[in-house]
């Protein structure tokens, strides 16, 4: 199976916050979907040979100056098209309908009355709940189209030209507030586009292994393993594909959580028998961080040190293999003697090339996710076997590759580790306080099963000391903040309304068990305007 042979749905991105949700809904139906720029040429689409095209929503009005446009030939390719919201207005306007400009958005729940029998609404009955979020409204149909559903406010809430297989919806079928929206998407995929359900994790893994082997041939690959989900799944996948041609380097930067280094060594070294080079660089990182309190400076130092340690580890591996191959040591340099390739666990949301319209989050690439600078500096070629996957798909792949739950279901943990959760200077003593508090948060969250229901849950050590009383003694000690958030992708987040009993238990355990802490606070800020991490 390779993506070219799959049933493929192209999603043209007009900047909606829901574009990625559409792509995920399609993939949940086991059909491969890809997000592409909205200005893609019809000829290019023809080459990609999709079974269907979905035009996403977007924040613009079709009347805005510079509103995103579309190659009109797309409607003549003979490929079924489903326009959603902005996609509907664009389609209707270009095909001869009339769209009324509205400066105000209609936003919220509504009831859709299904008027005509159409394969798009097969099995849905007479009315369904829907979610609206649109400004402009269609007031006259384009030629060849008929209305297939209406709402109280709109006679043309859904329209179709069955002859040309063009469909359009004013509402959002992809969001969970349209409870039966998935059935509409399924109808589009299977009844209209005749897609096969060929996007499965098993077939992805086989295909990814074949592609990795084709790309790297007999060459060796190095991977910086952090113990997080993405690099771990990438490691397991590469190991399945190329076995001992893969070397993983795990850098202990001294900023890890309790037992983290042991878990990674056990899972990858002992269970998977992956070639794992463990580098304990704690002292190097901690002495570089001594006296530093500025958050950005801390991050820069950690990034710089990581590159240094990684380079040294690669050179050491090169020397080892050169000695084995009896190559003169003088011929060695940082150039990748042994390792031509660097593997990274880059995911699909990081690579979607999108038009930045109205601050579409999909267009914001999170640069901090990968270690910038390494590939250029060391002349590596990149291997990124997870580039096609969303996070939930990566977890699924990890499970199928046999990774244990403690790795696959891990919450995200930032590259700079506990350093961005210690406000002020990072010292061994303060690290120990945070580590102990964090261990309690983790174990209580797991024991109550909340760990897997939230995006992240962790402790932060504040640079604040306050007065307390313990026994008959006055204390003057540190404060821990608890951060527990829910989020879809880390771009926005809300604090979790945790049951009081669990908060109470975490708090009392921290104050009683962690030496140097006499107060615990709960962070009740959303992102934005706050961030998830404190630094
Ligand atoms: P913020 O703090 O920006 O975090 O709201 C958003 C998400 O990204 C994670 N994060 C990082 N991940 N390297 C990473 O790999 C980093 O430097 C980094 N900083 C933040 C954070 O844990 C959250 O999930």
XYZ file of C-alpha atoms and ligand atoms in Angstrom:
559
model
C 0.000 0.000 0.000
C 1.408 3.390 -0.808
C -0.494 6.679 -0.565
C -0.720 6.893 -4.344
C -2.688 3.646 -4.457
C -5.031 4.632 -1.613
C -8.457 6.139 -1.878
C -7.523 9.724 -1.247
C -9.573 12.746 -0.236
C -8.072 16.186 -0.707
C -9.080 18.935 1.681
C -8.525 22.415 0.335
C -7.758 24.651 3.293
C -9.393 28.049 3.344
C -8.121 28.743 6.829
C -10.802 27.223 9.039
C -9.931 26.284 12.589
C -11.688 23.010 11.757
C -9.647 21.994 8.683
C -7.617 19.459 10.636
C -10.783 18.153 12.233
C -12.190 17.414 8.767
C -9.004 15.529 7.883
C -9.220 13.492 11.075
C -12.900 12.675 10.605
C -12.120 11.321 7.141
C -9.237 9.244 8.465
C -11.417 7.916 11.269
C -13.501 6.427 8.457
C -10.294 4.664 7.314
C -9.912 6.832 4.254
C -6.647 8.669 3.649
C -7.022 12.448 3.640
C -4.562 15.183 2.904
C -4.781 18.912 3.528
C -3.543 21.057 0.661
C -3.394 24.784 -0.009
C -6.607 26.239 -1.338
C -4.809 27.710 -4.348
C -3.691 24.304 -5.643
C -4.046 24.029 -9.434
C -6.670 21.719 -10.921
C -3.925 20.032 -12.978
C -2.048 19.160 -9.792
C -5.213 17.745 -8.270
C -5.681 15.602 -11.360
C -2.223 14.151 -10.816
C -3.015 13.316 -7.220
C -6.130 11.530 -8.439
C -8.336 12.007 -5.371
C -11.667 10.230 -5.082
C -13.189 13.389 -3.687
C -12.465 16.974 -2.700
C -13.622 18.849 0.389
C -13.484 22.626 0.519
C -13.011 23.699 4.128
C -14.614 26.638 5.854
C -12.676 29.786 6.536
C -12.873 33.115 8.304
C -13.030 35.283 5.156
C -16.080 36.582 3.305
C -16.140 35.828 -0.412
C -16.447 39.598 -0.825
C -13.293 40.438 1.104
C -10.442 41.951 -0.828
C -7.867 39.199 -1.159
C -10.337 36.496 -0.097
C -8.842 33.085 -0.925
C -9.805 31.859 -4.356
C -9.906 28.527 -6.107
C -8.964 27.210 -9.539
C -12.421 27.013 -11.141
C -11.394 24.050 -13.291
C -11.670 21.992 -10.109
C -15.444 21.877 -10.561
C -15.032 20.327 -14.039
C -12.666 17.497 -13.103
C -15.488 15.016 -12.657
C -14.364 14.502 -9.033
C -17.112 14.901 -6.375
C -16.757 18.076 -4.306
C -18.183 18.891 -0.879
C -18.046 22.551 0.106
C -18.364 23.433 3.781
C -19.332 26.933 4.952
C -16.869 29.285 3.171
C -16.320 26.421 0.722
C -20.043 26.472 -0.014
C -20.189 30.206 -0.610
C -17.149 30.135 -2.839
C -18.546 27.265 -4.868
C -21.994 28.843 -5.179
C -20.709 32.266 -6.077
C -18.352 30.996 -8.767
C -20.954 28.740 -10.299
C -23.518 31.536 -10.670
C -25.392 31.674 -7.364
C -25.845 34.711 -5.168
C -24.275 35.164 -1.793
C -25.472 37.858 0.559
C -22.750 39.670 2.449
C -23.232 39.640 6.173
C -20.986 41.443 8.604
C -22.320 39.268 11.445
C -21.715 35.578 11.909
C -24.534 33.151 12.633
C -22.957 31.090 15.348
C -24.285 28.177 17.354
C -26.636 25.221 17.343
C -29.476 24.849 14.842
C -31.937 22.375 13.424
C -31.583 21.177 9.836
C -34.664 19.982 7.958
C -33.800 17.478 5.259
C -36.024 18.155 2.246
C -34.874 16.008 -0.644
C -33.757 12.452 -0.855
C -30.045 12.530 -1.528
C -27.227 10.059 -1.020
C -25.437 12.677 1.127
C -28.157 12.434 3.783
C -28.965 8.740 3.410
C -30.148 7.230 6.679
C -30.529 10.532 8.544
C -34.316 10.866 8.762
C -36.081 14.216 8.543
C -34.111 16.518 10.774
C -30.790 16.664 12.564
C -28.997 18.978 15.000
C -26.244 21.006 13.415
C -23.587 23.547 14.309
C -23.367 26.839 12.424
C -20.547 29.294 12.240
C -20.896 31.419 9.131
C -21.233 35.021 8.044
C -22.354 35.305 4.408
C -25.457 33.459 3.284
C -26.533 31.926 -0.004
C -29.646 33.676 -1.416
C -29.940 32.282 -4.972
C -28.891 28.877 -6.260
C -26.320 28.385 -8.982
C -27.604 26.740 -12.142
C -28.004 22.990 -11.912
C -28.256 23.054 -8.096
C -31.238 22.351 -5.880
C -31.757 22.792 -2.158
C -31.574 19.560 -0.193
C -32.076 20.992 3.307
C -33.129 24.202 5.051
C -33.003 25.812 8.475
C -35.176 28.456 10.060
C -32.818 31.149 8.794
C -31.810 29.750 5.446
C -33.661 28.132 2.566
C -30.372 26.836 1.193
C -28.599 25.304 4.171
C -27.506 22.374 1.987
C -27.468 22.251 -1.803
C -26.511 19.755 -4.479
C -25.953 19.349 -8.178
C -26.336 15.583 -8.394
C -25.382 15.507 -12.062
C -21.956 17.042 -11.459
C -21.636 15.494 -7.961
C -21.191 18.869 -6.308
C -22.515 19.284 -2.748
C -22.355 22.107 -0.272
C -23.274 22.643 3.375
C -23.639 25.895 5.230
C -23.033 24.204 8.581
C -20.111 22.169 9.928
C -20.572 18.380 9.718
C -17.050 17.785 11.073
C -17.560 19.167 14.600
C -18.904 17.132 17.488
C -21.770 19.623 17.943
C -23.201 18.191 14.713
C -23.718 14.747 16.273
C -24.657 13.009 13.023
C -22.115 14.884 10.944
C -19.885 11.828 10.720
C -22.660 10.000 8.876
C -22.796 12.841 6.339
C -19.051 12.557 5.844
C -19.329 8.772 5.548
C -22.063 9.146 2.951
C -19.861 11.520 0.976
C -16.871 9.167 1.182
C -18.568 5.880 0.455
C -21.826 6.573 -1.415
C -20.620 9.499 -3.496
C -16.834 9.132 -3.833
C -16.859 5.296 -3.614
C -13.755 5.266 -1.420
C -12.311 2.023 -0.071
C -11.568 1.746 3.659
C -7.881 1.170 3.043
C -6.253 3.580 5.522
C -5.473 1.249 8.447
C -2.584 1.310 10.897
C -1.437 -2.155 9.877
C -1.126 -1.132 6.258
C 0.478 2.179 7.252
C 3.200 0.368 9.195
C 3.991 -2.039 6.347
C 4.087 0.789 3.866
C 6.175 3.056 6.110
C 8.729 0.260 6.619
C 9.026 -0.251 2.869
C 9.464 3.477 2.327
C 12.116 3.767 5.062
C 14.057 0.884 3.496
C 13.840 2.484 0.069
C 15.026 5.832 1.420
C 17.974 4.690 3.527
C 19.137 1.579 1.698
C 22.186 0.185 3.505
C 22.992 3.455 5.277
C 22.790 4.067 9.010
C 20.295 6.271 10.802
C 20.608 8.117 14.085
C 17.652 9.257 16.165
C 17.451 11.478 19.226
C 15.165 9.552 21.528
C 13.438 11.667 24.153
C 11.109 9.047 25.562
C 8.111 11.070 24.357
C 5.458 9.448 22.186
C 6.627 10.773 18.821
C 10.315 9.920 18.956
C 9.509 6.588 20.630
C 7.085 5.516 17.905
C 9.524 6.722 15.238
C 12.247 4.603 16.884
C 10.063 1.493 17.063
C 9.004 1.912 13.439
C 12.542 2.459 12.177
C 13.765 -0.490 14.196
C 11.130 -2.685 12.612
C 12.178 -1.421 9.184
C 15.973 -1.446 9.404
C 16.929 -3.167 12.690
C 20.535 -2.482 13.656
C 21.033 0.227 11.058
C 19.281 2.423 13.625
C 21.124 3.921 16.597
C 19.156 5.910 19.159
C 20.816 8.509 21.314
C 19.125 9.273 24.598
C 20.471 12.339 26.347
C 19.849 12.637 30.059
C 19.923 16.402 30.462
C 19.366 16.205 34.202
C 15.971 17.826 33.699
C 13.981 14.614 33.402
C 11.219 13.301 35.589
C 11.785 10.582 38.191
C 12.686 7.210 36.612
C 12.410 8.547 33.077
C 15.900 7.513 32.010
C 15.362 4.020 33.477
C 12.054 3.510 31.657
C 13.543 4.479 28.300
C 16.554 2.219 28.795
C 14.374 -0.672 29.881
C 11.815 -0.366 27.084
C 14.142 0.332 24.188
C 17.402 -1.266 25.245
C 16.164 -4.374 27.053
C 12.744 -5.073 25.533
C 13.209 -3.904 21.969
C 16.963 -4.530 21.722
C 17.398 -1.257 19.939
C 20.977 0.040 19.759
C 20.709 2.706 22.411
C 23.437 5.080 23.378
C 22.699 6.557 26.792
C 24.503 9.802 27.515
C 24.340 11.223 31.018
C 25.018 14.895 30.455
C 23.232 16.132 33.593
C 26.236 17.923 34.980
C 26.998 19.691 31.718
C 23.420 21.010 31.476
C 23.142 21.977 35.123
C 26.410 23.858 35.170
C 25.438 25.707 31.971
C 22.179 26.684 33.673
C 23.741 27.802 36.952
C 22.682 31.318 37.893
C 20.312 31.678 34.895
C 16.761 32.827 35.603
C 15.502 34.260 32.312
C 13.129 31.762 30.607
C 14.297 32.358 27.040
C 17.956 32.190 28.026
C 17.293 28.881 29.770
C 15.653 27.453 26.647
C 18.512 28.662 24.422
C 21.160 27.174 26.686
C 19.378 23.827 26.791
C 18.961 23.779 22.975
C 22.614 24.657 22.466
C 23.882 22.101 24.943
C 21.679 19.424 23.430
C 23.171 19.968 19.999
C 26.670 19.870 21.502
C 26.041 16.630 23.405
C 24.339 15.016 20.440
C 27.217 15.939 18.132
C 29.756 14.548 20.560
C 27.767 11.316 20.849
C 27.593 10.951 17.055
C 31.328 11.612 16.698
C 32.012 9.013 19.383
C 29.878 6.458 17.562
C 31.657 7.304 14.323
C 35.021 6.802 15.954
C 33.915 3.483 17.344
C 32.848 2.241 13.953
C 35.891 3.766 12.249
C 38.156 1.933 14.651
C 36.275 -1.197 13.832
C 36.712 -0.513 10.149
C 40.378 0.482 10.697
C 39.880 3.946 9.270
C 42.469 6.533 10.265
C 41.188 8.670 13.146
C 42.604 11.741 11.442
C 40.087 11.285 8.666
C 37.211 11.690 11.067
C 35.196 14.835 11.357
C 31.720 15.763 12.479
C 30.573 15.004 8.981
C 28.296 12.022 9.215
C 30.740 9.272 8.550
C 28.546 6.591 9.834
C 25.154 8.212 9.895
C 23.895 9.733 6.717
C 20.365 10.060 8.073
C 18.771 11.696 11.076
C 15.309 10.445 11.993
C 12.756 12.730 13.614
C 9.243 12.157 14.907
C 7.714 15.048 12.980
C 3.919 14.788 12.789
C 1.399 15.880 10.205
C 0.195 19.016 12.035
C 3.811 20.277 11.948
C 4.130 19.966 8.191
C 0.778 21.071 6.841
C 1.526 23.880 4.502
C -1.344 26.220 4.869
C -2.378 29.679 3.859
C -2.283 31.926 6.889
C -5.701 33.491 6.788
C -7.147 35.099 9.866
C -4.695 33.367 12.168
C -5.479 29.791 11.210
C -3.807 27.698 13.909
C -2.998 25.004 11.353
C -0.599 27.433 9.750
C 1.433 27.975 12.898
C 4.341 25.598 12.843
C 5.594 24.728 16.303
C 9.296 25.183 15.825
C 10.129 24.097 19.343
C 8.981 20.568 18.636
C 12.095 19.502 16.836
C 15.648 20.305 17.602
C 16.399 23.051 15.134
C 19.851 23.310 13.662
C 20.962 19.692 13.830
C 20.236 18.584 10.259
C 21.957 21.612 8.690
C 24.929 21.620 11.014
C 25.731 17.968 10.590
C 24.631 17.622 6.977
C 22.092 14.965 7.779
C 19.337 13.931 5.471
C 16.055 13.623 7.305
C 13.910 10.549 7.752
C 10.460 11.486 9.044
C 8.290 8.382 8.935
C 5.395 9.925 10.915
C 4.933 12.978 8.688
C 1.564 11.709 7.523
C 0.093 11.022 10.954
C -1.972 12.858 13.519
C -1.139 12.334 17.200
C -3.939 9.831 17.823
C -2.753 7.826 14.815
C 0.817 7.868 16.168
C -0.445 6.393 19.438
C -2.277 3.693 17.517
C 0.847 2.922 15.484
C 2.863 2.729 18.713
C 0.411 0.253 20.204
C 0.555 -1.913 17.103
C 4.337 -1.826 17.182
C 4.204 -3.255 20.699
C 5.194 -0.197 22.711
C 3.861 -0.310 26.273
C 1.106 2.036 27.415
C 3.466 3.898 29.733
C 5.121 5.238 26.560
C 2.242 5.372 24.078
C -0.250 7.092 26.380
C 2.283 9.520 27.804
C 1.352 13.118 28.187
C 3.490 15.584 26.232
C 6.686 16.665 27.986
C 8.684 19.628 26.710
C 12.220 19.234 25.376
C 13.686 21.618 27.990
C 12.108 19.368 30.617
C 11.641 20.408 34.208
C 13.709 23.560 33.615
C 10.657 25.372 32.201
C 8.673 24.302 35.254
C 11.161 25.726 37.730
C 10.691 29.459 37.834
C 13.956 31.102 38.681
C 17.262 29.278 38.938
C 17.519 25.558 38.244
C 19.555 23.983 41.014
C 19.872 20.312 42.009
C 17.913 21.041 45.219
C 15.048 22.778 43.427
C 15.000 20.009 40.799
C 14.602 17.455 43.550
C 11.670 19.348 45.085
C 9.886 19.585 41.740
C 10.639 15.995 40.822
C 9.190 14.731 44.098
C 6.066 16.878 43.751
C 5.654 15.843 40.119
C 5.892 12.163 41.007
C 3.001 12.593 43.432
C 0.903 14.424 40.813
C 1.602 11.662 38.274
C 0.809 8.804 40.627
C -2.434 10.350 41.931
C -3.583 11.210 38.401
C -2.899 7.645 37.281
C -4.483 6.073 40.339
C -7.700 8.010 39.734
C -7.518 7.392 35.951
C -7.524 11.131 35.272
C -4.010 10.987 33.781
C -5.346 9.584 30.513
C -8.334 11.923 30.348
C -6.396 15.181 30.332
C -3.801 16.669 27.982
C -1.230 17.358 30.680
C -1.000 17.327 34.460
C 2.125 18.462 36.236
C 3.688 20.468 39.041
C 5.489 23.790 38.771
C 7.908 25.155 41.348
C 7.350 28.847 41.978
C 10.015 31.300 43.126
C 7.769 32.189 46.032
C 8.200 31.294 49.659
C 5.476 31.808 52.163
C 4.756 31.271 55.798
C 3.114 28.129 57.093
C 2.781 26.170 60.245
C 3.746 22.551 60.762
C 3.255 21.044 64.195
C 4.122 23.917 66.489
C 6.715 25.240 64.121
C 6.501 28.244 61.838
C 7.719 27.361 58.330
C 8.870 29.592 55.474
C 8.964 27.418 52.385
C 8.300 26.902 48.684
C 5.067 26.929 46.692
C 4.008 24.362 44.117
C 1.460 25.207 41.416
C -0.573 22.424 39.845
C -1.258 22.696 36.132
C -3.893 20.299 34.758
C -5.251 21.155 31.313
C -7.368 19.718 28.568
C -6.533 20.467 24.946
C -6.859 19.036 21.447
C -3.430 19.949 20.152
C -1.684 22.142 22.705
C -2.517 25.311 20.775
C -5.406 26.262 23.018
C -6.173 24.790 26.420
C -8.535 25.020 29.336
C -7.895 24.118 32.961
C -9.611 20.954 34.072
C -12.436 21.129 36.602
C -10.883 18.371 38.695
C -12.840 16.715 41.489
C -11.950 18.484 44.745
C -11.079 15.207 46.466
C -8.276 14.498 44.000
C -6.904 18.035 44.283
C -7.107 17.759 48.041
C -5.235 14.473 48.058
C -2.477 15.734 45.749
C -2.093 18.885 47.809
C -1.927 17.163 51.162
C 0.511 14.539 49.920
C 2.836 17.194 48.457
C 2.838 19.303 51.594
C 3.357 16.272 53.811
C 5.828 14.312 51.722
C 7.923 16.829 49.809
C 10.519 18.459 51.968
C 10.648 22.209 51.406
C 7.035 22.780 50.280
C 4.299 24.193 52.497
C 1.727 25.476 49.972
C 0.004 24.189 46.802
C -2.025 26.337 44.363
C -4.174 25.346 41.384
C -3.625 27.214 38.116
C -7.010 28.223 36.677
C -5.890 30.057 33.563
C -6.736 29.190 29.979
C -4.447 29.287 26.946
C -4.586 31.914 25.536
C -3.792 34.240 27.190
C -1.643 32.006 29.423
C 0.469 29.149 28.086
C 0.460 25.554 29.265
C 4.041 25.547 30.495
C 4.951 28.394 32.813
C 8.100 29.351 30.906
P 2.888 26.058 25.674
O 3.617 26.168 26.963
O 3.544 26.806 24.548
O 2.965 24.526 25.263
O 1.430 26.395 25.812
C 2.211 23.921 24.260
C 2.562 22.439 24.235
O 3.901 22.271 23.780
C 4.691 21.648 24.788
N 5.980 22.345 24.780
C 7.091 21.857 24.211
N 7.319 20.694 23.564
N 9.586 21.299 23.250
C 8.567 20.427 23.100
O 8.798 19.362 22.524
C 9.433 22.495 23.881
O 10.362 23.294 24.001
C 8.110 22.773 24.379
N 7.586 23.843 25.050
C 6.271 23.543 25.275
C 3.928 21.864 26.083
O 4.236 20.853 27.037
C 2.503 21.801 25.608
O 2.041 20.477 25.431
